[in-house]
Amino acid sequence: MMVTIILACEAAFWIAAATGLLLRYVARWRQASTVVLAMVPLIDVALVTAVAIDVYNGAAVTGVHRLAGIYLGWTVVFGKSTIAWLDGWFAYKFAGAPRPEKKPKEGPEAMQNEIKSFVKWLMAAGIAIAVCFGLSVTVADATQATELRGVLQPLLLITIVWFLTGPAWVKGKTEAKK
């Protein structure tokens, strides 16, 4: 059931983003677009509420429940920039705006982008921890709480991989060119 809810929330995010941008650039209804895009955080509220209810009702906590916390952290931190990125492409395709610039793959600007992205990931991971630990002390029993706190292991793995394939990789490429 939780997998379906997470997938529905992910689909709802993309549907809301696309609808908002289509309203803005195709229908030229900027105000309606703003309203639709402003409702995106409600999707996150629905997800956390569903997880809280599921845990409260005694569901065995699995990786899917922890994934909901990670998803929430991701959308809170990266949702706005994802929509801004989409907005740039929609403006280019439908409103005659210039093509969005590609991000540099090496050099100081690339390093700055990677560090910024990594710091954003750390914030998203912090939100995931806060959500999972918050649920562990508010709606979970002892066994569920232990499972919810297990979010630390995948977050640590993601963080290490992100660092190695992001800032460390770009730094290595930049130094190799010197």
mmCIF file with all atom_site columns, N, CA, C and O in Angstrom, residues 21 24-25 30 33 37 81-93 97 100:
data_model
loop_
_atom_site.group_PDB
_atom_site.id
_atom_site.type_symbol
_atom_site.label_atom_id
_atom_site.label_alt_id
_atom_site.label_comp_id
_atom_site.label_asym_id
_atom_site.label_entity_id
_atom_site.label_seq_id
_atom_site.pdbx_PDB_ins_code
_atom_site.Cartn_x
_atom_site.Cartn_y
_atom_site.Cartn_z
_atom_site.occupancy
_atom_site.B_iso_or_equiv
_atom_site.pdbx_formal_charge
_atom_site.auth_seq_id
_atom_site.auth_comp_id
_atom_site.auth_asym_id
_atom_site.auth_atom_id
_atom_site.pdbx_PDB_model_num
ATOM 1  N N  . LEU A 1 21  ? 3.084  24.459 -15.303 1.00 0.00 ? 21  LEU A N  1
ATOM 2  C CA . LEU A 1 21  ? 3.881  25.065 -16.374 1.00 0.00 ? 21  LEU A CA 1
ATOM 3  C C  . LEU A 1 21  ? 3.112  25.145 -17.689 1.00 0.00 ? 21  LEU A C  1
ATOM 4  O O  . LEU A 1 21  ? 3.264  26.122 -18.437 1.00 0.00 ? 21  LEU A O  1
ATOM 5  N N  . ARG A 1 24  ? 0.969  28.091 -17.399 1.00 0.00 ? 24  ARG A N  1
ATOM 6  C CA . ARG A 1 24  ? 1.751  29.322 -17.510 1.00 0.00 ? 24  ARG A CA 1
ATOM 7  C C  . ARG A 1 24  ? 2.142  29.629 -18.944 1.00 0.00 ? 24  ARG A C  1
ATOM 8  O O  . ARG A 1 24  ? 1.982  30.757 -19.410 1.00 0.00 ? 24  ARG A O  1
ATOM 9  N N  . TYR A 1 25  ? 2.664  28.633 -19.654 1.00 0.00 ? 25  TYR A N  1
ATOM 10 C CA . TYR A 1 25  ? 3.251  28.921 -20.957 1.00 0.00 ? 25  TYR A CA 1
ATOM 11 C C  . TYR A 1 25  ? 2.357  28.601 -22.146 1.00 0.00 ? 25  TYR A C  1
ATOM 12 O O  . TYR A 1 25  ? 2.509  29.214 -23.194 1.00 0.00 ? 25  TYR A O  1
ATOM 13 N N  . ARG A 1 30  ? -1.094 32.724 -15.884 1.00 0.00 ? 30  ARG A N  1
ATOM 14 C CA . ARG A 1 30  ? -0.021 32.777 -14.885 1.00 0.00 ? 30  ARG A CA 1
ATOM 15 C C  . ARG A 1 30  ? -0.545 32.607 -13.459 1.00 0.00 ? 30  ARG A C  1
ATOM 16 O O  . ARG A 1 30  ? 0.067  31.919 -12.651 1.00 0.00 ? 30  ARG A O  1
ATOM 17 N N  . SER A 1 33  ? -1.444 29.073 -12.817 1.00 0.00 ? 33  SER A N  1
ATOM 18 C CA . SER A 1 33  ? -0.187 28.330 -12.741 1.00 0.00 ? 33  SER A CA 1
ATOM 19 C C  . SER A 1 33  ? 0.430  28.454 -11.352 1.00 0.00 ? 33  SER A C  1
ATOM 20 O O  . SER A 1 33  ? 0.863  27.465 -10.761 1.00 0.00 ? 33  SER A O  1
ATOM 21 N N  . LEU A 1 37  ? 1.181  25.350 -8.776  1.00 0.00 ? 37  LEU A N  1
ATOM 22 C CA . LEU A 1 37  ? 2.539  25.079 -8.293  1.00 0.00 ? 37  LEU A CA 1
ATOM 23 C C  . LEU A 1 37  ? 2.652  25.271 -6.782  1.00 0.00 ? 37  LEU A C  1
ATOM 24 O O  . LEU A 1 37  ? 3.432  24.576 -6.123  1.00 0.00 ? 37  LEU A O  1
ATOM 25 N N  . SER A 1 81  ? 14.004 23.762 -7.057  1.00 0.00 ? 81  SER A N  1
ATOM 26 C CA . SER A 1 81  ? 14.994 23.873 -8.134  1.00 0.00 ? 81  SER A CA 1
ATOM 27 C C  . SER A 1 81  ? 14.619 22.990 -9.320  1.00 0.00 ? 81  SER A C  1
ATOM 28 O O  . SER A 1 81  ? 14.898 23.337 -10.470 1.00 0.00 ? 81  SER A O  1
ATOM 29 N N  . THR A 1 82  ? 13.959 21.860 -9.057  1.00 0.00 ? 82  THR A N  1
ATOM 30 C CA . THR A 1 82  ? 13.492 21.004 -10.150 1.00 0.00 ? 82  THR A CA 1
ATOM 31 C C  . THR A 1 82  ? 12.428 21.737 -10.962 1.00 0.00 ? 82  THR A C  1
ATOM 32 O O  . THR A 1 82  ? 12.465 21.732 -12.204 1.00 0.00 ? 82  THR A O  1
ATOM 33 N N  . ILE A 1 83  ? 11.510 22.385 -10.266 1.00 0.00 ? 83  ILE A N  1
ATOM 34 C CA . ILE A 1 83  ? 10.466 23.137 -10.967 1.00 0.00 ? 83  ILE A CA 1
ATOM 35 C C  . ILE A 1 83  ? 11.081 24.329 -11.707 1.00 0.00 ? 83  ILE A C  1
ATOM 36 O O  . ILE A 1 83  ? 10.687 24.630 -12.837 1.00 0.00 ? 83  ILE A O  1
ATOM 37 N N  . ALA A 1 84  ? 12.085 24.977 -11.116 1.00 0.00 ? 84  ALA A N  1
ATOM 38 C CA . ALA A 1 84  ? 12.760 26.097 -11.803 1.00 0.00 ? 84  ALA A CA 1
ATOM 39 C C  . ALA A 1 84  ? 13.466 25.599 -13.065 1.00 0.00 ? 84  ALA A C  1
ATOM 40 O O  . ALA A 1 84  ? 13.438 26.268 -14.103 1.00 0.00 ? 84  ALA A O  1
ATOM 41 N N  . TRP A 1 85  ? 14.081 24.427 -12.991 1.00 0.00 ? 85  TRP A N  1
ATOM 42 C CA . TRP A 1 85  ? 14.730 23.848 -14.155 1.00 0.00 ? 85  TRP A CA 1
ATOM 43 C C  . TRP A 1 85  ? 13.692 23.558 -15.240 1.00 0.00 ? 85  TRP A C  1
ATOM 44 O O  . TRP A 1 85  ? 13.892 23.899 -16.410 1.00 0.00 ? 85  TRP A O  1
ATOM 45 N N  . LEU A 1 86  ? 12.586 22.942 -14.842 1.00 0.00 ? 86  LEU A N  1
ATOM 46 C CA . LEU A 1 86  ? 11.501 22.680 -15.790 1.00 0.00 ? 86  LEU A CA 1
ATOM 47 C C  . LEU A 1 86  ? 10.956 23.985 -16.366 1.00 0.00 ? 86  LEU A C  1
ATOM 48 O O  . LEU A 1 86  ? 10.651 24.068 -17.563 1.00 0.00 ? 86  LEU A O  1
ATOM 49 N N  . ASP A 1 87  ? 10.824 24.994 -15.517 1.00 0.00 ? 87  ASP A N  1
ATOM 50 C CA . ASP A 1 87  ? 10.319 26.291 -15.941 1.00 0.00 ? 87  ASP A CA 1
ATOM 51 C C  . ASP A 1 87  ? 11.208 26.875 -17.038 1.00 0.00 ? 87  ASP A C  1
ATOM 52 O O  . ASP A 1 87  ? 10.716 27.413 -18.036 1.00 0.00 ? 87  ASP A O  1
ATOM 53 N N  . GLY A 1 88  ? 12.520 26.758 -16.862 1.00 0.00 ? 88  GLY A N  1
ATOM 54 C CA . GLY A 1 88  ? 13.447 27.255 -17.881 1.00 0.00 ? 88  GLY A CA 1
ATOM 55 C C  . GLY A 1 88  ? 13.245 26.556 -19.217 1.00 0.00 ? 88  GLY A C  1
ATOM 56 O O  . GLY A 1 88  ? 13.253 27.194 -20.271 1.00 0.00 ? 88  GLY A O  1
ATOM 57 N N  . TRP A 1 89  ? 13.053 25.246 -19.181 1.00 0.00 ? 89  TRP A N  1
ATOM 58 C CA . TRP A 1 89  ? 12.831 24.500 -20.423 1.00 0.00 ? 89  TRP A CA 1
ATOM 59 C C  . TRP A 1 89  ? 11.471 24.798 -21.038 1.00 0.00 ? 89  TRP A C  1
ATOM 60 O O  . TRP A 1 89  ? 11.352 24.914 -22.256 1.00 0.00 ? 89  TRP A O  1
ATOM 61 N N  . PHE A 1 90  ? 10.447 24.923 -20.208 1.00 0.00 ? 90  PHE A N  1
ATOM 62 C CA . PHE A 1 90  ? 9.129  25.282 -20.735 1.00 0.00 ? 90  PHE A CA 1
ATOM 63 C C  . PHE A 1 90  ? 9.178  26.672 -21.363 1.00 0.00 ? 90  PHE A C  1
ATOM 64 O O  . PHE A 1 90  ? 8.605  26.897 -22.427 1.00 0.00 ? 90  PHE A O  1
ATOM 65 N N  . ALA A 1 91  ? 9.857  27.613 -20.706 1.00 0.00 ? 91  ALA A N  1
ATOM 66 C CA . ALA A 1 91  ? 9.973  28.971 -21.250 1.00 0.00 ? 91  ALA A CA 1
ATOM 67 C C  . ALA A 1 91  ? 10.694 28.935 -22.600 1.00 0.00 ? 91  ALA A C  1
ATOM 68 O O  . ALA A 1 91  ? 10.324 29.650 -23.535 1.00 0.00 ? 91  ALA A O  1
ATOM 69 N N  . TYR A 1 92  ? 11.710 28.097 -22.702 1.00 0.00 ? 92  TYR A N  1
ATOM 70 C CA . TYR A 1 92  ? 12.452 27.957 -23.956 1.00 0.00 ? 92  TYR A CA 1
ATOM 71 C C  . TYR A 1 92  ? 11.570 27.346 -25.045 1.00 0.00 ? 92  TYR A C  1
ATOM 72 O O  . TYR A 1 92  ? 11.521 27.846 -26.172 1.00 0.00 ? 92  TYR A O  1
ATOM 73 N N  . LYS A 1 93  ? 10.855 26.279 -24.716 1.00 0.00 ? 93  LYS A N  1
ATOM 74 C CA . LYS A 1 93  ? 10.053 25.566 -25.709 1.00 0.00 ? 93  LYS A CA 1
ATOM 75 C C  . LYS A 1 93  ? 8.772  26.306 -26.104 1.00 0.00 ? 93  LYS A C  1
ATOM 76 O O  . LYS A 1 93  ? 8.350  26.245 -27.249 1.00 0.00 ? 93  LYS A O  1
ATOM 77 N N  . ALA A 1 97  ? 11.961 31.922 -24.854 1.00 0.00 ? 97  ALA A N  1
ATOM 78 C CA . ALA A 1 97  ? 13.090 32.286 -23.990 1.00 0.00 ? 97  ALA A CA 1
ATOM 79 C C  . ALA A 1 97  ? 14.359 31.620 -24.521 1.00 0.00 ? 97  ALA A C  1
ATOM 80 O O  . ALA A 1 97  ? 14.291 30.642 -25.280 1.00 0.00 ? 97  ALA A O  1
ATOM 81 N N  . PRO A 1 100 ? 18.167 27.131 -21.948 1.00 0.00 ? 100 PRO A N  1
ATOM 82 C CA . PRO A 1 100 ? 18.905 27.106 -20.665 1.00 0.00 ? 100 PRO A CA 1
ATOM 83 C C  . PRO A 1 100 ? 20.345 26.649 -20.885 1.00 0.00 ? 100 PRO A C  1
ATOM 84 O O  . PRO A 1 100 ? 20.613 25.762 -21.703 1.00 0.00 ? 100 PRO A O  1
#
